[in-house]
PDB file of C-alpha atoms in Angstrom:
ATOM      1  CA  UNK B  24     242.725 -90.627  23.612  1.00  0.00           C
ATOM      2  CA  UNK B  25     246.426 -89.444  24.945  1.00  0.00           C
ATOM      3  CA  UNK B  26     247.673 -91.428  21.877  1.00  0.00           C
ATOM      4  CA  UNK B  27     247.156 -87.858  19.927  1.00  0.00           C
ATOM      5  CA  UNK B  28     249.301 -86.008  23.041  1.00  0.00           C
ATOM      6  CA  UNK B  29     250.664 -83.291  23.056  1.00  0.00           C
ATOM      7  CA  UNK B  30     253.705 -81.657  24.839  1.00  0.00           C
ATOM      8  CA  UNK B  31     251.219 -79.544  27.921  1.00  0.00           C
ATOM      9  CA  UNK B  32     247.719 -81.161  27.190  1.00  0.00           C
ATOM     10  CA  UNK B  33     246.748 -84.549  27.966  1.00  0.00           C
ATOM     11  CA  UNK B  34     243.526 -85.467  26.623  1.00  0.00           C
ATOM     12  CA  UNK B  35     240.783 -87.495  28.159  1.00  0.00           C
ATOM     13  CA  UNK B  36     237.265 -88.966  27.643  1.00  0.00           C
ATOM     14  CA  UNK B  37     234.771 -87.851  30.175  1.00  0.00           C
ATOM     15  CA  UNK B  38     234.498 -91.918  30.688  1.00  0.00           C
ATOM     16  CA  UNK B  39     237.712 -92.132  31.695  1.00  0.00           C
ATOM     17  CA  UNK B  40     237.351 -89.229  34.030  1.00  0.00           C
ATOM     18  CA  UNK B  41     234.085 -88.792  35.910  1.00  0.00           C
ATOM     19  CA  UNK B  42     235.615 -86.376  38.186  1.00  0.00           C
ATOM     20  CA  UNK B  43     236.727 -84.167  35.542  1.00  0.00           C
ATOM     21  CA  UNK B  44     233.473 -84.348  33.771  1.00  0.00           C
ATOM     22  CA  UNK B  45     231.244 -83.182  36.551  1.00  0.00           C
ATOM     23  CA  UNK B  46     233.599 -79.881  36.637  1.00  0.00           C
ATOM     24  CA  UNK B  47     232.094 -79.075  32.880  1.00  0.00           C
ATOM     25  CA  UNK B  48     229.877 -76.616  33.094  1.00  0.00           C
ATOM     26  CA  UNK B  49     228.610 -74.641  29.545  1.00  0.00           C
ATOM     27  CA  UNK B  50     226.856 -71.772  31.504  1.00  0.00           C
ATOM     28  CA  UNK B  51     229.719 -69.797  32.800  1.00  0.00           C
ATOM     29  CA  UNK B  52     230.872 -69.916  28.851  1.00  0.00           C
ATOM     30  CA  UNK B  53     228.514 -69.226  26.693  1.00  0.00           C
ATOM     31  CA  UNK B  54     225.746 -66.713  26.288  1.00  0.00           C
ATOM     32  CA  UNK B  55     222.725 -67.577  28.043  1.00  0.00           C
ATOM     33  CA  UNK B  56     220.230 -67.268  24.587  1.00  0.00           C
ATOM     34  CA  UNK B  57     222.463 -70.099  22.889  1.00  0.00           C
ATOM     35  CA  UNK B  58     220.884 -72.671  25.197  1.00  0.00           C
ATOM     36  CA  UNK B  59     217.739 -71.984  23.816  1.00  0.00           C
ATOM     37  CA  UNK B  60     218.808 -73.330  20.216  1.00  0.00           C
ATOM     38  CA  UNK B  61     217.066 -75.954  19.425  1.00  0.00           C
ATOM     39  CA  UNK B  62     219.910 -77.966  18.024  1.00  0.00           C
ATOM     40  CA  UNK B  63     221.162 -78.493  21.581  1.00  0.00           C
ATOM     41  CA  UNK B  64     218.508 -80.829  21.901  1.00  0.00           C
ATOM     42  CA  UNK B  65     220.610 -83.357  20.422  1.00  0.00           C
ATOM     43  CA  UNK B  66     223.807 -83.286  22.501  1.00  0.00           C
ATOM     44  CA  UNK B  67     222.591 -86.270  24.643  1.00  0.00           C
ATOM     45  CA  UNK B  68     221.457 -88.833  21.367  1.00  0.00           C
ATOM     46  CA  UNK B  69     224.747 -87.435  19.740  1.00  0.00           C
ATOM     47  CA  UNK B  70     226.483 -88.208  22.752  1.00  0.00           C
ATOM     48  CA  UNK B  71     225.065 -91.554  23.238  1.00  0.00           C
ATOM     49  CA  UNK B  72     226.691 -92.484  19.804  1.00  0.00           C
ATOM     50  CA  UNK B  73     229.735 -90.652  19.009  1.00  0.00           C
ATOM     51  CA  UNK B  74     232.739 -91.364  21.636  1.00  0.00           C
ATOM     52  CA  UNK B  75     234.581 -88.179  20.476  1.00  0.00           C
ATOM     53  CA  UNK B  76     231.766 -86.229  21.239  1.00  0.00           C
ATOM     54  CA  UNK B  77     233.452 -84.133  24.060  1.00  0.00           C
ATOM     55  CA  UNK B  78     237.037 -84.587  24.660  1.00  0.00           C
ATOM     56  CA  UNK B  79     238.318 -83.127  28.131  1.00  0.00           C
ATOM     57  CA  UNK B  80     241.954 -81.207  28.106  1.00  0.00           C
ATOM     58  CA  UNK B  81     243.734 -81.595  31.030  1.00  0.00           C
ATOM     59  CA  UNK B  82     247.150 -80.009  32.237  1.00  0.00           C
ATOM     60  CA  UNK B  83     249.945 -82.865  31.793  1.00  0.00           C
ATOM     61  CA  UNK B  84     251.871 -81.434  35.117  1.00  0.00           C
ATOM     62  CA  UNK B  85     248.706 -80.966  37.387  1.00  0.00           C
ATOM     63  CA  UNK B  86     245.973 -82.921  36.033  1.00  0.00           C
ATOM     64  CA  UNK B  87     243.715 -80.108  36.179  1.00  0.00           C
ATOM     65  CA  UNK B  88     241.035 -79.741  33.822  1.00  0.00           C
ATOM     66  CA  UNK B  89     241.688 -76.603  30.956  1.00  0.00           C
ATOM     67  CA  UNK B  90     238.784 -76.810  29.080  1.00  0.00           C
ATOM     68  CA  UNK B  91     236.936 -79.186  26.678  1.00  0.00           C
ATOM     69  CA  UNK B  92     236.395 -79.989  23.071  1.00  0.00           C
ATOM     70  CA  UNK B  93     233.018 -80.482  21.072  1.00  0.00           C
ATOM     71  CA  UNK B  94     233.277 -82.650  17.944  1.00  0.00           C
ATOM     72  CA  UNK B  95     230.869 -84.395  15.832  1.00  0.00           C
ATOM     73  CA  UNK B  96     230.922 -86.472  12.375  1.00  0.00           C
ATOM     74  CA  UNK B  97     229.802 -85.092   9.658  1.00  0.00           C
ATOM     75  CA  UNK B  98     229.385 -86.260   6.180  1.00  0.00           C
ATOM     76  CA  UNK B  99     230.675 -83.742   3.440  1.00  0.00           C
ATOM     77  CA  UNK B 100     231.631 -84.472   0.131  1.00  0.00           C
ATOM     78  CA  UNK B 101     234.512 -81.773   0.052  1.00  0.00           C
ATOM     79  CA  UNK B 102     232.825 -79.516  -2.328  1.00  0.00           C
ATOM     80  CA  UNK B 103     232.235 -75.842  -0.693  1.00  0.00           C
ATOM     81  CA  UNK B 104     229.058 -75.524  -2.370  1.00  0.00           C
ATOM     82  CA  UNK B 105     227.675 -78.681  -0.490  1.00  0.00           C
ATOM     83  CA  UNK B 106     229.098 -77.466   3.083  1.00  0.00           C
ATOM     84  CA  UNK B 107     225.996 -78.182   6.114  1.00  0.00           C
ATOM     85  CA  UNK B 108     223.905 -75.232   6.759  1.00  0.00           C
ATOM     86  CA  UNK B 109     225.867 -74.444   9.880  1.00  0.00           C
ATOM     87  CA  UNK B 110     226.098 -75.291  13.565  1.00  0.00           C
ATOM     88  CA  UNK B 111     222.166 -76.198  14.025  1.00  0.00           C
ATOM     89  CA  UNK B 112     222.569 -78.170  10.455  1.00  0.00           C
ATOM     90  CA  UNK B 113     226.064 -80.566  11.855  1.00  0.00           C
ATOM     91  CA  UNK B 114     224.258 -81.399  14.558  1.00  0.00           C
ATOM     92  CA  UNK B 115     220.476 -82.653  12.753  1.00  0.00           C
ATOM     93  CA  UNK B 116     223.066 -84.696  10.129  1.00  0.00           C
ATOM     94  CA  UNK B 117     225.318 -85.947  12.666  1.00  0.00           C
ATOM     95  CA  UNK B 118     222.432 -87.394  14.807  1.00  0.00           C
ATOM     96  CA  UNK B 119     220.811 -88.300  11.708  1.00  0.00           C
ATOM     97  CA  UNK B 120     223.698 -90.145   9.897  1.00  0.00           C
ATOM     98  CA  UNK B 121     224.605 -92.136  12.997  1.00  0.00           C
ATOM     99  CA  UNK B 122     221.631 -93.232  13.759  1.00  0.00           C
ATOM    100  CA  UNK B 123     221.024 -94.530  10.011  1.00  0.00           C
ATOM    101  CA  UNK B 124     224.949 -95.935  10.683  1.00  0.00           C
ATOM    102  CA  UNK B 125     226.741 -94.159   8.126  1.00  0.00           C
ATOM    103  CA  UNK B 126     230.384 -93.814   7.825  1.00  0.00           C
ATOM    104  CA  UNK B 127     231.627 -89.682   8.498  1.00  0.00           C
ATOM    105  CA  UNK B 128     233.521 -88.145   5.458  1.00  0.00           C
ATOM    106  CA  UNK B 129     234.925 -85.823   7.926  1.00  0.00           C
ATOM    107  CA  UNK B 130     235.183 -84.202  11.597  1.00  0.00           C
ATOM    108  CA  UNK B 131     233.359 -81.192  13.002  1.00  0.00           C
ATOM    109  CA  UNK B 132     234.880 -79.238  15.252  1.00  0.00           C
ATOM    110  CA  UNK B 133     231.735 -77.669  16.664  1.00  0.00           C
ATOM    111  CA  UNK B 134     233.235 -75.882  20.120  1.00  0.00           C
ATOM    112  CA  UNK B 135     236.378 -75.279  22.133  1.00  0.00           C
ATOM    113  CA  UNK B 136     235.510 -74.470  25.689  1.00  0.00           C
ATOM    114  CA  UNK B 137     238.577 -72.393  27.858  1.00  0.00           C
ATOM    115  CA  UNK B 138     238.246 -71.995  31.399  1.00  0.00           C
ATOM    116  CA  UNK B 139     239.072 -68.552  32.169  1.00  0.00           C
ATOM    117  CA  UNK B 140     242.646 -69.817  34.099  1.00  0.00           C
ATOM    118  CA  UNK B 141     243.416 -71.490  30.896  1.00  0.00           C
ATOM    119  CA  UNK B 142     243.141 -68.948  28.057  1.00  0.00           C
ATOM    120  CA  UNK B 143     246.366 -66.995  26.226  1.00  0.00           C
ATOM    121  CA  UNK B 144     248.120 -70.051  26.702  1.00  0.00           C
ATOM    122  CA  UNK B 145     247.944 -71.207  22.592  1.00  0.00           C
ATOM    123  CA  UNK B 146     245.469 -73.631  23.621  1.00  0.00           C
ATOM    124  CA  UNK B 147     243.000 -72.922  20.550  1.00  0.00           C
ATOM    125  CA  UNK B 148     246.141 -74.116  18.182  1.00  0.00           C
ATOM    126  CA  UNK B 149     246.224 -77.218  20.326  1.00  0.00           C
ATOM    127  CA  UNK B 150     242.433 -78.058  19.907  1.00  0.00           C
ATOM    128  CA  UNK B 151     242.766 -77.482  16.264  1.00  0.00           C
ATOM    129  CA  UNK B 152     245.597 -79.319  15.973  1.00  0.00           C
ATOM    130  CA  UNK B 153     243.705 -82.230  17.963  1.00  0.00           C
ATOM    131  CA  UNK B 154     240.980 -81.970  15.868  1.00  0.00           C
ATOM    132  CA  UNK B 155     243.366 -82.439  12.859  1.00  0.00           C
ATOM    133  CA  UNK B 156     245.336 -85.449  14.679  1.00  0.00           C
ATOM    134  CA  UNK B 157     241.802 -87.095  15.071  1.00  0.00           C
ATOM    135  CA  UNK B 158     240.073 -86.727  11.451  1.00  0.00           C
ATOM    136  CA  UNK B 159     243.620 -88.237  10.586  1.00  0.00           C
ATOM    137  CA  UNK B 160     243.363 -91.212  12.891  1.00  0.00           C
ATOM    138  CA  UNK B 161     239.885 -91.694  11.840  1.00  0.00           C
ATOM    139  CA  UNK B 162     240.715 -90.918   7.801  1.00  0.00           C
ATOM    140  CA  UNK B 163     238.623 -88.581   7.764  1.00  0.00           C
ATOM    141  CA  UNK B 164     238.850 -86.118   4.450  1.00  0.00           C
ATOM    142  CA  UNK B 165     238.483 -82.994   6.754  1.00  0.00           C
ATOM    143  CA  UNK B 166     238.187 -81.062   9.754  1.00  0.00           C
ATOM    144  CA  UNK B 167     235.139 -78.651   9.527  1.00  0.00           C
ATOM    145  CA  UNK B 168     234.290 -75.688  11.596  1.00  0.00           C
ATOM    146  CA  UNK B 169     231.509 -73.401  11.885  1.00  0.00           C
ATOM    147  CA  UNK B 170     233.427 -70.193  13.672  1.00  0.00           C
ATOM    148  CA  UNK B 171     232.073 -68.007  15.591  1.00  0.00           C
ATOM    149  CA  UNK B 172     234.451 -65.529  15.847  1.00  0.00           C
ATOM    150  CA  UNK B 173     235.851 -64.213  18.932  1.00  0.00           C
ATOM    151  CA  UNK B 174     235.359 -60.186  19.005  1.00  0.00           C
ATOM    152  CA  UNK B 175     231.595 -60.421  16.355  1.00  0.00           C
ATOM    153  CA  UNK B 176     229.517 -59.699  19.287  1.00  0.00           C
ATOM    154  CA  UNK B 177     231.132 -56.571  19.404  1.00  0.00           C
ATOM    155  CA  UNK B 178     229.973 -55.601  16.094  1.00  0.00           C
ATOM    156  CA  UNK B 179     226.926 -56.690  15.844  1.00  0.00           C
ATOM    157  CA  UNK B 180     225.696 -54.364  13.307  1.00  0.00           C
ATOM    158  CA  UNK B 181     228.826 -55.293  10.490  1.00  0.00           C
ATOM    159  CA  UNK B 182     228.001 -58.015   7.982  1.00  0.00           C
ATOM    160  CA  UNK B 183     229.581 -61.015   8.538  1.00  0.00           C
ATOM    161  CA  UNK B 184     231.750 -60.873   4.864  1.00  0.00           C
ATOM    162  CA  UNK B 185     232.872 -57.901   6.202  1.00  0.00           C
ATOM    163  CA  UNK B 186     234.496 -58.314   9.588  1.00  0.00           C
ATOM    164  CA  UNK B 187     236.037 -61.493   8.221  1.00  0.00           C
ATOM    165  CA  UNK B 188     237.573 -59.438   5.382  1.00  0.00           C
ATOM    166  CA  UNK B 189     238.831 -57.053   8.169  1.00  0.00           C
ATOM    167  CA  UNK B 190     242.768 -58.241   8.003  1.00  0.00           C
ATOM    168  CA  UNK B 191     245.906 -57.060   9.903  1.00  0.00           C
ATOM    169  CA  UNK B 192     248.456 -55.630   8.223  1.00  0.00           C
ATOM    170  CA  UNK B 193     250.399 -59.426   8.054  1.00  0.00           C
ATOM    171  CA  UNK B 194     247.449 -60.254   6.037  1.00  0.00           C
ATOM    172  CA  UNK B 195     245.750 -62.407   8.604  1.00  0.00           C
ATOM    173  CA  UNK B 196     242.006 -61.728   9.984  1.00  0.00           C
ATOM    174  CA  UNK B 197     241.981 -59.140  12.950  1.00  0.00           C
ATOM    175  CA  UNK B 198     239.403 -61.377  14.568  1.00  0.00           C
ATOM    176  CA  UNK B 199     242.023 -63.503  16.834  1.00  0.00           C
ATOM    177  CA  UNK B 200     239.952 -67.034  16.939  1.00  0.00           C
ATOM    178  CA  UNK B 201     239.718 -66.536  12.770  1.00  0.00           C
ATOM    179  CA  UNK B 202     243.660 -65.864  13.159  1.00  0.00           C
ATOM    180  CA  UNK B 203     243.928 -68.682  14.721  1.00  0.00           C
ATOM    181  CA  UNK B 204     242.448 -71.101  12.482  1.00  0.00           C
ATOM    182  CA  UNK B 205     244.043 -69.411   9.567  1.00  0.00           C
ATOM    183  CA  UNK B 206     247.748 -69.597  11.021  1.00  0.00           C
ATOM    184  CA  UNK B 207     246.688 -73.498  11.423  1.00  0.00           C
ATOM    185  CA  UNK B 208     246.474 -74.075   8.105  1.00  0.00           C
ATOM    186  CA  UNK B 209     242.976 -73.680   7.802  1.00  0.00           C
ATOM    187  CA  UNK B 210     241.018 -71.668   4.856  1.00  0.00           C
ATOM    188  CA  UNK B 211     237.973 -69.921   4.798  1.00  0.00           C
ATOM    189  CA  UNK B 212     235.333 -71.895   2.764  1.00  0.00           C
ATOM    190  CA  UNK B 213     232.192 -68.990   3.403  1.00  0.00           C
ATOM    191  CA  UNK B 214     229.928 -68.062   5.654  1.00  0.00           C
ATOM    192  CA  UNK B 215     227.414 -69.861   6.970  1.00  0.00           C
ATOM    193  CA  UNK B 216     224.563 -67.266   7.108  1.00  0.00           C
ATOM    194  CA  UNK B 217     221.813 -69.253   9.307  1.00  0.00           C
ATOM    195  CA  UNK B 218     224.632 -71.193  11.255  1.00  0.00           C
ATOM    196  CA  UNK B 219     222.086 -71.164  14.559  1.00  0.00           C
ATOM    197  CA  UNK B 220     218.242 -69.514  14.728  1.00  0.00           C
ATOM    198  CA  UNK B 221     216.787 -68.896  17.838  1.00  0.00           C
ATOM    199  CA  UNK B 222     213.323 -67.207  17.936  1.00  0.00           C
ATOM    200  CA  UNK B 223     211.829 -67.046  21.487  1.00  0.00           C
ATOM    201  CA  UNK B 224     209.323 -65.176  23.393  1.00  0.00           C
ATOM    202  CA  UNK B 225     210.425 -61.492  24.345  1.00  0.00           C
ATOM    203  CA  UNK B 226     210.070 -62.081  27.907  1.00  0.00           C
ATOM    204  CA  UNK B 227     213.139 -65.103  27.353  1.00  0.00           C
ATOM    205  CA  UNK B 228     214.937 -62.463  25.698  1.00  0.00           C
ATOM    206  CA  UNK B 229     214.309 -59.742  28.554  1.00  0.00           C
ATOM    207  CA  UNK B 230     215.323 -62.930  31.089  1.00  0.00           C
ATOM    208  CA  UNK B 231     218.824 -63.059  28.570  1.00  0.00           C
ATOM    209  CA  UNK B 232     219.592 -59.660  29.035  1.00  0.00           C
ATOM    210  CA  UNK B 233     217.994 -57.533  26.392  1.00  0.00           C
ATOM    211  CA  UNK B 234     216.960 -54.136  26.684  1.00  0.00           C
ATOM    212  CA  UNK B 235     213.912 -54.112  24.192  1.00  0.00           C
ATOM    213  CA  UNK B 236     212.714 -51.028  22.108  1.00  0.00           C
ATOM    214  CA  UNK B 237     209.938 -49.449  23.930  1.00  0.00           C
ATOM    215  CA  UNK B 238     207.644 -49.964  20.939  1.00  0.00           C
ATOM    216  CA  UNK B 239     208.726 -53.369  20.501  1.00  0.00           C
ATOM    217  CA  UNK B 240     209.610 -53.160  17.257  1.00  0.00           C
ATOM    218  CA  UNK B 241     212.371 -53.508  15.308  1.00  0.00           C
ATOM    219  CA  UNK B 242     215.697 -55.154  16.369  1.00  0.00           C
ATOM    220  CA  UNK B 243     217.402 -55.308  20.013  1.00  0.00           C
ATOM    221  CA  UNK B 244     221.024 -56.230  20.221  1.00  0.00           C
ATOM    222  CA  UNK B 245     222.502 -57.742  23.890  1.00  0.00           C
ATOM    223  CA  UNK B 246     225.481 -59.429  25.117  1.00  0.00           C
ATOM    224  CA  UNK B 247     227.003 -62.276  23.144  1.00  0.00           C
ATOM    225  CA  UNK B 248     224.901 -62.317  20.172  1.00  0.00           C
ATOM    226  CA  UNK B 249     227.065 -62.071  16.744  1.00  0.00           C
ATOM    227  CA  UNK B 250     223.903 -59.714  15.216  1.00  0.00           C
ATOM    228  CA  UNK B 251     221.233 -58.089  16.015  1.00  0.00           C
ATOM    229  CA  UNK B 252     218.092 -60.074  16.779  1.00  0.00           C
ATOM    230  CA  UNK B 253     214.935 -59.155  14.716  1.00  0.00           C
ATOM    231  CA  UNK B 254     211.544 -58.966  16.640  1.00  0.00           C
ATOM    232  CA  UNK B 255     208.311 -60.289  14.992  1.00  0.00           C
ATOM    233  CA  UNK B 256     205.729 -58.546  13.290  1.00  0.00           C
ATOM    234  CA  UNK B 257     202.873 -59.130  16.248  1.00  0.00           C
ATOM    235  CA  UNK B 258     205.331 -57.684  18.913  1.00  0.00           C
ATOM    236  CA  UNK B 259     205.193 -61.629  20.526  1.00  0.00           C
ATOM    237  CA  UNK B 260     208.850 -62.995  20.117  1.00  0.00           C
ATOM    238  CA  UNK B 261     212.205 -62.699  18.141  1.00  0.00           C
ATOM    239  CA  UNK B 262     214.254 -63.870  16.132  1.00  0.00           C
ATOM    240  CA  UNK B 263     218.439 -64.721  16.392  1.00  0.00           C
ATOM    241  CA  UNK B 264     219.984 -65.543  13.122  1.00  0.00           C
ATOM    242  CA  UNK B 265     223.611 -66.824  13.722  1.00  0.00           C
ATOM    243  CA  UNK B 266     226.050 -66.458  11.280  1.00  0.00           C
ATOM    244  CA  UNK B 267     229.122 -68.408  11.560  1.00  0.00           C
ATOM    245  CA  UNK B 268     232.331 -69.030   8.747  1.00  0.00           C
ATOM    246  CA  UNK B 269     232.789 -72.057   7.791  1.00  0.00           C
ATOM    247  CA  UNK B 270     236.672 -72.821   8.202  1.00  0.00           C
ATOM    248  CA  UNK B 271     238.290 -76.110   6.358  1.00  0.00           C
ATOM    249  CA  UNK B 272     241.108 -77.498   7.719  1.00  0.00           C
ATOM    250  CA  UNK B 273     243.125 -80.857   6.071  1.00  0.00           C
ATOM    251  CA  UNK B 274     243.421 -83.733   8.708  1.00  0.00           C
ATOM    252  CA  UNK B 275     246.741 -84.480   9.895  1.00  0.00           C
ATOM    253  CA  UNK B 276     248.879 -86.969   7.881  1.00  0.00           C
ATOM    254  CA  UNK B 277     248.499 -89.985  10.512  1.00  0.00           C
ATOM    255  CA  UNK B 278     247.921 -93.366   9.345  1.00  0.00           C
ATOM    256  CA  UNK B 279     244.259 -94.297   9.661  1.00  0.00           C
ATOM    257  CA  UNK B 280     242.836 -96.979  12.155  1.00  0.00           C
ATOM    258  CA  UNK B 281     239.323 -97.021  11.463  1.00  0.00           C
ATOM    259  CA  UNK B 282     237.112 -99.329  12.596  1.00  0.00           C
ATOM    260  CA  UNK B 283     233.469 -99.667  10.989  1.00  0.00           C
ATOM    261  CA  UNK B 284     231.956 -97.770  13.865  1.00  0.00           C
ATOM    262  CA  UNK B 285     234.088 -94.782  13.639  1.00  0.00           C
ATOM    263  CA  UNK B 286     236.127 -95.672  16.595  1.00  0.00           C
ATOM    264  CA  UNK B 287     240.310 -95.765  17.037  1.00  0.00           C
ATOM    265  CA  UNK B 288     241.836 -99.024  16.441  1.00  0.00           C
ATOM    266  CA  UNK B 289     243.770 -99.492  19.684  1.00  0.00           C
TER     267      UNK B 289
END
């Protein structure tokens, strides 16, 4: 994988580095309710088929592990209109289209994970750029990914169309992981309004952090979620609807090596 190198990041496939691997650890990361989407189900079987399916990033000087990169195939025609449903949606096709061994149309870059150690050092460019250097190693048609923008959860009552239409006065989005994928070349292709649903019983929720409405009614909002989450008529669970925006990036002019399994031609 250290064919697509770059200057400060070597990167590595968990194969080729158990001991890096067992340092990966998702919980410290990400909000505890997102492990509850039942899309995450299919890591393993996605796993099992697709070699680029985590991609480590290590520190070229010390070796050290920096963080790691989800991708998965997808298969998009390159018209907006036909874009996956979102996060939950890559993942069903990408488990789905491997399994029936198609050929991917184009890369998803479904999650960049930063050790704490490792962030403000540009290191979101670099996985985007990765994922670019990849779809264009694998001639792909595109890189897609379903953002979930950095500073959301702090507004979890603002629409989605809105806070991405919040810009800086350079013109870019305020949001600094849309910024980023913007200033990469990337371009906003819409928002994917059911990206990830969670519904669960309240007590989960509780467990997650949520301070519930003393009639249990209504909506809650806690930690980490994007938007409020919406409990159910009979007062029994709720409901997390994830919006993410879909950003569309061109792969990176690199001759393709494809082989008929998806793999680089070494």
């Amino acid at each position: 994988m250290d064919q697509l190198g770059f200057p400060a990041v070597a990167v590595v496939l968990p194969s080729q580095a158990p001991e890096l691997r067992a340092q990966v650890d998702y919980a410290p990361l990400w909000p505890p309710f997102l492990f509850a989407a039942p899309s995450m189900r299919l890591y393993a079987p996605l796993a099992e088929r697709w070699p680029y399916a985590q991609l480590l990033l290590t520190d070229r000087t010390s070796g050290g592990l920096l963080g790691w990169l989800d991708t998965a195939p997808s298969y998009w025609d390159g018209a907006d209109a036909r874009l996956p449903g979102g996060w939950d949606d890559l993942m069903r096709r990408a488990v789905d289209g491997l399994s029936a061994g198609r050929t991917p149309t184009a890369l998803a870059m479904m999650s960049l994970n930063l050790l704490p150690d490792a962030r403000g050092r540009g290191l979101g460019a670099t996985a985007i750029e990765l994922s670019r250097a990849l779809a264009g190693r694998l001639g792909l048609r595109a890189v897609l990914a379903p953002v979930r923008p950095t500073l959301k959860s702090a507004h979890p009552h603002v629409p989605m169309e809105e806070y991405v239409a919040r810009l800086r006065a350079d013109g870019l989005p305020e949001d600094p992981w849309l910024r980023a994928h913007l200033r990469a070349g990337g371009r906003v292709a819409g928002i994917a309004e059911e990206s990830t649903v969670i519904e669960a019983p309240l007590a989960d929720w509780e467990a997650w952090g949520a301070e519930l409405p003393a009639d249990r009614a209504g909506t809650f909002t806690l930690d980490g979620a994007l938007v409020p989450v919406r409990i159910s008529p009979d007062g029994r669970t709720a409901r997390y609807t994830e919006p993410n925006v879909w950003v569309v990036h061109p792969p990176a002019r690199i001759p393709a090596q494809r082989t008929r399994e998806g793999r680089l031609a070494r």
